[in-house]
Tab-separated table of C-alpha atoms and ligand atoms in Angstrom:
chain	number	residue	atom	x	y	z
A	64	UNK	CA	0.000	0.000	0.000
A	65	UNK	CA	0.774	3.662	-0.594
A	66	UNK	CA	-0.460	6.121	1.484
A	67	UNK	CA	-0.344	9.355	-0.924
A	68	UNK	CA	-1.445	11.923	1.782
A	69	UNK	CA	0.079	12.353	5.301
A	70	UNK	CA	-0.200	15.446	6.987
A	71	UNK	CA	2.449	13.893	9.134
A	72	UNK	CA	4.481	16.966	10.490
A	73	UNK	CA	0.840	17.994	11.898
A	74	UNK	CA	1.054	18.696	15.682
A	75	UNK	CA	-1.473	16.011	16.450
A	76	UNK	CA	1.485	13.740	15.409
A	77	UNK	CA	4.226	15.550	17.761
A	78	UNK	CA	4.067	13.225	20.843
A	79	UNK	CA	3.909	9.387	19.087
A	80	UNK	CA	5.291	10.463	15.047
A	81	UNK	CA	8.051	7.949	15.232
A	82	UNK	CA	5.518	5.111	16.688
A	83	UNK	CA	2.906	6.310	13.733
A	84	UNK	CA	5.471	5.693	11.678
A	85	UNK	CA	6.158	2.509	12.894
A	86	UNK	CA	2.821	1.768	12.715
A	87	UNK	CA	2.521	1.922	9.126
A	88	UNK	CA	5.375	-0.005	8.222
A	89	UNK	CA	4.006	-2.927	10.044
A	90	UNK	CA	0.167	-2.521	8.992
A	91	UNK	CA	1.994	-2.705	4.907
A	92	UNK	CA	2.094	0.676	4.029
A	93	UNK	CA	5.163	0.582	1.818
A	94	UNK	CA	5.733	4.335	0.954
A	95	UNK	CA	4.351	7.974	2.272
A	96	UNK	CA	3.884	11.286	0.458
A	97	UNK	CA	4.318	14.003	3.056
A	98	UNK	CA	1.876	16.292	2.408
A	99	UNK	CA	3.052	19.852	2.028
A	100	UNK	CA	0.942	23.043	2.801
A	101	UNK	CA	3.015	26.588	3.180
A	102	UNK	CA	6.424	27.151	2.484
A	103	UNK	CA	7.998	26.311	5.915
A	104	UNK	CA	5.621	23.330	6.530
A	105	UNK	CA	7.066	22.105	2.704
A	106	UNK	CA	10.428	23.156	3.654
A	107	UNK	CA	10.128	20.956	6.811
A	108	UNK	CA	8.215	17.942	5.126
A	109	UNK	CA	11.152	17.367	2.665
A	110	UNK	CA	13.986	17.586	5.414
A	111	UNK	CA	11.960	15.275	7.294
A	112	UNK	CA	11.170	13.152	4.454
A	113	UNK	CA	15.072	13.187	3.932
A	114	UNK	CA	16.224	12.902	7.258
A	115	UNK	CA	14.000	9.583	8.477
A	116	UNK	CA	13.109	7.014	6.073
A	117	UNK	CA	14.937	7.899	2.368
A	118	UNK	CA	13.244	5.928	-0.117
A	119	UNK	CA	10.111	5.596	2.126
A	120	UNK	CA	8.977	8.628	2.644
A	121	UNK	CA	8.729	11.478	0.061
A	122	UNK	CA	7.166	15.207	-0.010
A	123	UNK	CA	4.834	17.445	-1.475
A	124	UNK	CA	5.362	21.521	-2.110
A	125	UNK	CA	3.460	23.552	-1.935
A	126	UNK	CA	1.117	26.277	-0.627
A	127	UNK	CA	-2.756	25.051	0.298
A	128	UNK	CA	-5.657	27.859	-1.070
A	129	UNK	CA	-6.458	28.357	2.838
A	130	UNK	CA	-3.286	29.992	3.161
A	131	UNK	CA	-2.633	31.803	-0.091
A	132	UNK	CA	-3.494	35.059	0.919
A	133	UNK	CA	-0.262	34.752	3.583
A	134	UNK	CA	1.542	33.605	0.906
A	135	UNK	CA	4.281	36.316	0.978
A	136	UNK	CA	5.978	38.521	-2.684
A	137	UNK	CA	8.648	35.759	-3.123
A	138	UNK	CA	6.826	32.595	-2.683
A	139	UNK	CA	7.141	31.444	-5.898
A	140	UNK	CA	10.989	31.808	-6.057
A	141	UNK	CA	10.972	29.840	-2.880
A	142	UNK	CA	8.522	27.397	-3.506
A	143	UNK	CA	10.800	26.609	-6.578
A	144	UNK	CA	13.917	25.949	-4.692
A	145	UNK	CA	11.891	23.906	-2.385
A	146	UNK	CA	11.109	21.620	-5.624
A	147	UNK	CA	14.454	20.924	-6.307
A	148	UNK	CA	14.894	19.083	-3.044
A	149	UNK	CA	15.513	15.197	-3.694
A	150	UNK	CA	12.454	14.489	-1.333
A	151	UNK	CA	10.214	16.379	-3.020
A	152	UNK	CA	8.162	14.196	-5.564
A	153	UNK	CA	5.032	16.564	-6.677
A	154	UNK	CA	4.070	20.478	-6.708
A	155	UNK	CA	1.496	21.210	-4.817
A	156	UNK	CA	-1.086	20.779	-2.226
A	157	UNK	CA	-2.438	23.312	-4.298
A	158	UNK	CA	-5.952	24.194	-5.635
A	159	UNK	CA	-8.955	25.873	-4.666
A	160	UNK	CA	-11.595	25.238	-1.783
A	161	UNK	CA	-14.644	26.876	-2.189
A	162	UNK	CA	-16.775	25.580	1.103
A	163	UNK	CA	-14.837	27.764	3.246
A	164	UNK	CA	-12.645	30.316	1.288
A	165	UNK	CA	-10.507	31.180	4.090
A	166	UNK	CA	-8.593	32.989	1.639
A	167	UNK	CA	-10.305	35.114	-0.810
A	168	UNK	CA	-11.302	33.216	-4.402
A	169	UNK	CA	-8.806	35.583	-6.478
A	170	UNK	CA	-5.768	34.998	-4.137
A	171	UNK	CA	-6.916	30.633	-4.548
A	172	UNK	CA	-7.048	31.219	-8.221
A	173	UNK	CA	-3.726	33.559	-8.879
A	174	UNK	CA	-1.740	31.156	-6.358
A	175	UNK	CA	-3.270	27.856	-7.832
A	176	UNK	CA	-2.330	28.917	-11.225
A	177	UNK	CA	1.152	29.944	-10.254
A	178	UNK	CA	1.472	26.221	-9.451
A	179	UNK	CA	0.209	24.526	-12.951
A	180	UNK	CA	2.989	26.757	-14.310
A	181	UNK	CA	5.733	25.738	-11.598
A	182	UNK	CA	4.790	21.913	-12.131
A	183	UNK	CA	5.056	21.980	-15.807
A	184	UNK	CA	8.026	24.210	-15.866
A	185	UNK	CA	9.987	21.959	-13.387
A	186	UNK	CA	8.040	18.604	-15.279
A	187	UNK	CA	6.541	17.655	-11.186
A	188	UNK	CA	3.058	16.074	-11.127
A	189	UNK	CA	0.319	18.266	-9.590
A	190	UNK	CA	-1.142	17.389	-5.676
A	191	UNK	CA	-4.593	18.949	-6.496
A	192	UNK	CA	-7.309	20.256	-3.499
A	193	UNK	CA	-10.494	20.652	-4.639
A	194	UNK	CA	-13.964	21.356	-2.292
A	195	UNK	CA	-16.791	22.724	-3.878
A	196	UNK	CA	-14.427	24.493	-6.924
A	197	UNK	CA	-14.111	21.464	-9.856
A	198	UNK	CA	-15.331	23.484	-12.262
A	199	UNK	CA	-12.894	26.490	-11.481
A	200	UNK	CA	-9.968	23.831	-11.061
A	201	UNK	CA	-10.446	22.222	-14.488
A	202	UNK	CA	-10.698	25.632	-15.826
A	203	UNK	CA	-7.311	26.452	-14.409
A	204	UNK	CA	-5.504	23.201	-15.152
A	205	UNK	CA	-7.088	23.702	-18.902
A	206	UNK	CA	-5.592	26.707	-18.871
A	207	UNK	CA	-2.403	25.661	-17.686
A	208	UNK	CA	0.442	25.250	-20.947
A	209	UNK	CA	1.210	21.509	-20.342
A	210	UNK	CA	0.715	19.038	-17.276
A	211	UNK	CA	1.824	15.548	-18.947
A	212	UNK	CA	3.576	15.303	-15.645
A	213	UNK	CA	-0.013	14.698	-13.887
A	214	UNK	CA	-2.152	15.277	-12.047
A	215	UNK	CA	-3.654	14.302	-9.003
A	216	UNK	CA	-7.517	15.485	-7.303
A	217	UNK	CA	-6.482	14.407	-3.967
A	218	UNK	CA	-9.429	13.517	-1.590
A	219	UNK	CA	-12.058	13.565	-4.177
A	220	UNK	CA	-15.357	14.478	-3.026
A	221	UNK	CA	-16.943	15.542	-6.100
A	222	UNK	CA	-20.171	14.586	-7.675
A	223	UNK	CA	-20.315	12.829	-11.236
A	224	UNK	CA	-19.969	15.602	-13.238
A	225	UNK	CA	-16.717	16.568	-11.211
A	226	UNK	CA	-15.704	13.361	-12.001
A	227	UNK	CA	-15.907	13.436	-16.099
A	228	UNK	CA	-14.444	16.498	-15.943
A	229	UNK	CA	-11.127	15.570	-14.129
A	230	UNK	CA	-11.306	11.928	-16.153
A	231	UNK	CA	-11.232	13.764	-19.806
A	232	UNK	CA	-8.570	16.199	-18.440
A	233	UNK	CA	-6.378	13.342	-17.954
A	234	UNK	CA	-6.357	13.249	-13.955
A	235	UNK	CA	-5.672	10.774	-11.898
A	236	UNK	CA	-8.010	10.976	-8.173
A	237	UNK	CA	-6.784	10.066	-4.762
A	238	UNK	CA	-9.563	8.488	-2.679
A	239	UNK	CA	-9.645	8.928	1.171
A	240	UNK	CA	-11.505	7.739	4.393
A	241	UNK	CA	-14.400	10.249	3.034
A	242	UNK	CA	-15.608	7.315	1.336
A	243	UNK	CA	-16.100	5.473	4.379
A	244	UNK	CA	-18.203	8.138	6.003
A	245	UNK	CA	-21.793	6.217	6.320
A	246	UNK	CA	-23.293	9.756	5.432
A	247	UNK	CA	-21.155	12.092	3.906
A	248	UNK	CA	-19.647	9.229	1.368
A	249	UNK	CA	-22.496	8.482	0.143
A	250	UNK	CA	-22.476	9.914	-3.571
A	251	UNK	CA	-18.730	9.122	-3.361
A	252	UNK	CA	-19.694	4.935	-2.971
A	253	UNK	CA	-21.757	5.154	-5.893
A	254	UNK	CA	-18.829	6.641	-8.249
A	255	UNK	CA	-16.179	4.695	-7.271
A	256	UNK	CA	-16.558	1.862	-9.595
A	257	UNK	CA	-16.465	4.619	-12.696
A	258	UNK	CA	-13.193	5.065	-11.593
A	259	UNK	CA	-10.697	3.446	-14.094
A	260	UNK	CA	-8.303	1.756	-12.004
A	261	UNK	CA	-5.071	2.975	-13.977
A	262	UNK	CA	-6.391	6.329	-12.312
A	263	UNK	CA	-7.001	5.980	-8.696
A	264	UNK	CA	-4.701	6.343	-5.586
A	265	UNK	CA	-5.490	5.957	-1.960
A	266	UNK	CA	-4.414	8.393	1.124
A	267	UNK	CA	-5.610	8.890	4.323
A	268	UNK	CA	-5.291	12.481	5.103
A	269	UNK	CA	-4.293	12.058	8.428
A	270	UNK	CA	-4.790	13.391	10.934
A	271	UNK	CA	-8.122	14.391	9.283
A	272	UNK	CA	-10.513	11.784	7.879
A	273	UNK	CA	-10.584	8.830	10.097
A	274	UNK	CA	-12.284	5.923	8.516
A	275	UNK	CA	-15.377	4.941	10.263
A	276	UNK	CA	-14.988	1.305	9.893
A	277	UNK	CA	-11.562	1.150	11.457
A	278	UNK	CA	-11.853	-0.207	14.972
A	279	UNK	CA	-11.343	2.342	17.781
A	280	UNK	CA	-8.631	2.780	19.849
A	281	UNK	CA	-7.143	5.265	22.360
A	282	UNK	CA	-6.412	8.176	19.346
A	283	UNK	CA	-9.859	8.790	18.961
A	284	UNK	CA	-10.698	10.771	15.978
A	285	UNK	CA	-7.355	11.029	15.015
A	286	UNK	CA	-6.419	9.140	11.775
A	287	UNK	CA	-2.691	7.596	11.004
A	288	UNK	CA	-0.863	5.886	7.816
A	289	UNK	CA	-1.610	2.660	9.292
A	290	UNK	CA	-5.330	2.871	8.636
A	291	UNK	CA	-5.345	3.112	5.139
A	292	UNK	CA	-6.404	-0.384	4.857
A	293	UNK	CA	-9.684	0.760	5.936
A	294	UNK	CA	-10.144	3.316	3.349
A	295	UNK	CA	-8.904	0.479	0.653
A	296	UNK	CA	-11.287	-2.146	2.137
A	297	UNK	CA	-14.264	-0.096	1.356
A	298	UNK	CA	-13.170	1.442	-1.787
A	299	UNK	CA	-12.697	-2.187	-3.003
A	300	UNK	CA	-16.194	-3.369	-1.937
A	301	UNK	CA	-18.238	-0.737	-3.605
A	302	UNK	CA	-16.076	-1.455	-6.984
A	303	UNK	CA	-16.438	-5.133	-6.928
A	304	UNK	CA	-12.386	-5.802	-6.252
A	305	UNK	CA	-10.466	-7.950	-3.692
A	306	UNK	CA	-8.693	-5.254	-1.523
A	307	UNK	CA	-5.248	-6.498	-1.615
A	308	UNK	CA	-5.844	-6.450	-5.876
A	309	UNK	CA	-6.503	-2.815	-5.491
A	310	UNK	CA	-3.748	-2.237	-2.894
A	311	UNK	CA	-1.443	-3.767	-5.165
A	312	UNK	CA	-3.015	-1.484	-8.542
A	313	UNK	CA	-2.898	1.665	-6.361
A	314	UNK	CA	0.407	1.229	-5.167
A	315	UNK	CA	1.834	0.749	-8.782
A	316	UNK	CA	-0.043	3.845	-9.826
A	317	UNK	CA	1.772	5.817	-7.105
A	318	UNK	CA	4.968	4.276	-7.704
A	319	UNK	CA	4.320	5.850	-11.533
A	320	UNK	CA	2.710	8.575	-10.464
A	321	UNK	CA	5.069	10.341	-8.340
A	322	UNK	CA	8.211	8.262	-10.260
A	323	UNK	CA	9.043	6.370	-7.045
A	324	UNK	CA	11.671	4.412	-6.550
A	325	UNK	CA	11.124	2.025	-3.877
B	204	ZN	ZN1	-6.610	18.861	0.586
């Protein structure tokens, strides 16, 4: 298994990170994608990423669309030199999020765009956010001059036209514990099988997103690496597909994805 989001330099993670580590590596996960935010939190992902488990852990950079309006006048230089760290394996998380616009839409868009054009100058995949914005995010990575690199709608939540949209633009989608939400995954169950499987990646987004079918256990609502299995488990029922077959097929996409090497 690859777990493709971590938020794993979250403070939630600051008292137990080497045991949640640990954790993962024994419950199969084979390889984690830090997942970078702002500039210092990208800057610290990829040291990390260096620092503890080379070859198993990798990083994201990038600024998130709640932050953009901090991002500061020289971001973009930075973010760049940021990219050229070994560790870092995509551009990004990047996008737009609609539901709450803690930063204003036009600072989401101008950032977001700034990214397509970092990725496919540098030739990094894309680690796409998208809530309640798919139609503004296809329009910008339409827009964008070339992203054969790919790209990747992490956490999809989107409805079915969300999904046709990012499928004809070529992206790939990154599926988390939402699904296993009894209520909110709902509409999420029901898509997954149009998913083609040459397309689809896993993540749990921890901290955030605990699956609901994973037993409990003295974290309480936090989530961990070591759950994805969960989030694969029900993916793989409502498509038909034995889980470790789709923990195998994910993992390989990953691997390709973000040009892995282990
Ligand atoms: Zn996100």
């Amino acid at each position: 298994m690859i777990d493709i989001g971590v938020n794993l330099l979250h403070g939630q993670f600051d008292g137990d990170r080497d045991e949640v580590l640990a954790r993962a590596w024994d419950a199969g996960v084979e390889h984690i994608v830090i997942t970078g935010t702002e500039l210092d939190g990208s800057r610290d992902a990829a040291a990390f990423a260096g620092r503890h488990a080379p070859g198993r852990l990798s990083a994201t950079a990038g600024i998130h669309p709640h932050d953009a309006r901090n991002a500061p006048g020289d971001w973009l230089d930075r973010l760049e030199a940021l990219c050229r760290h070994e560790a870092v394996v995509a551009v990004g998380e990047t996008g737009l999020d609609f539901n709450r616009n803690f930063s204003p839409p036009e600072d989401q868009l101008r950032v977001f765009a700034e990214h397509t054009r970092l990725a496919s100058r540098l030739g990094l995949p894309l680690f796409v956010h998208d809530r309640e914005a798919s139609g503004s995010v296809a329009e910008v990575l339409a827009a964008a001059a070339d992203f054969s690199a790919g790209v990747v709608v992490h956490c999809f939540t989107g409805d079915g036209d969300a999904l046709a949209r990012y499928l004809d633009l070529g992206c790939w989608v990154g599926i988390t514990g939402w699904i296993c939400d009894e209520r909110r995954g709902r509409g999420l169950r029901a898509l997954a099988p149009e998913i083609p499987l040459d397309r689809l990646m896993v993540e749990t987004d921890a901290p955030f997103l605990r699956p609901g079918n994973a037993p409990r256990d003295r974290h309480g609502r936090r989530n961990e690496p070591a759950l994805l299995s969960w989030v694969i488990e029900t993916l793989a029922a409502c498509r038909g597909e034995a889980p470790d077959a789709l923990a195998a097929a994910t993992a390989d996409n990953a691997r390709r994805f973000f040009r892995l090497t282990a």
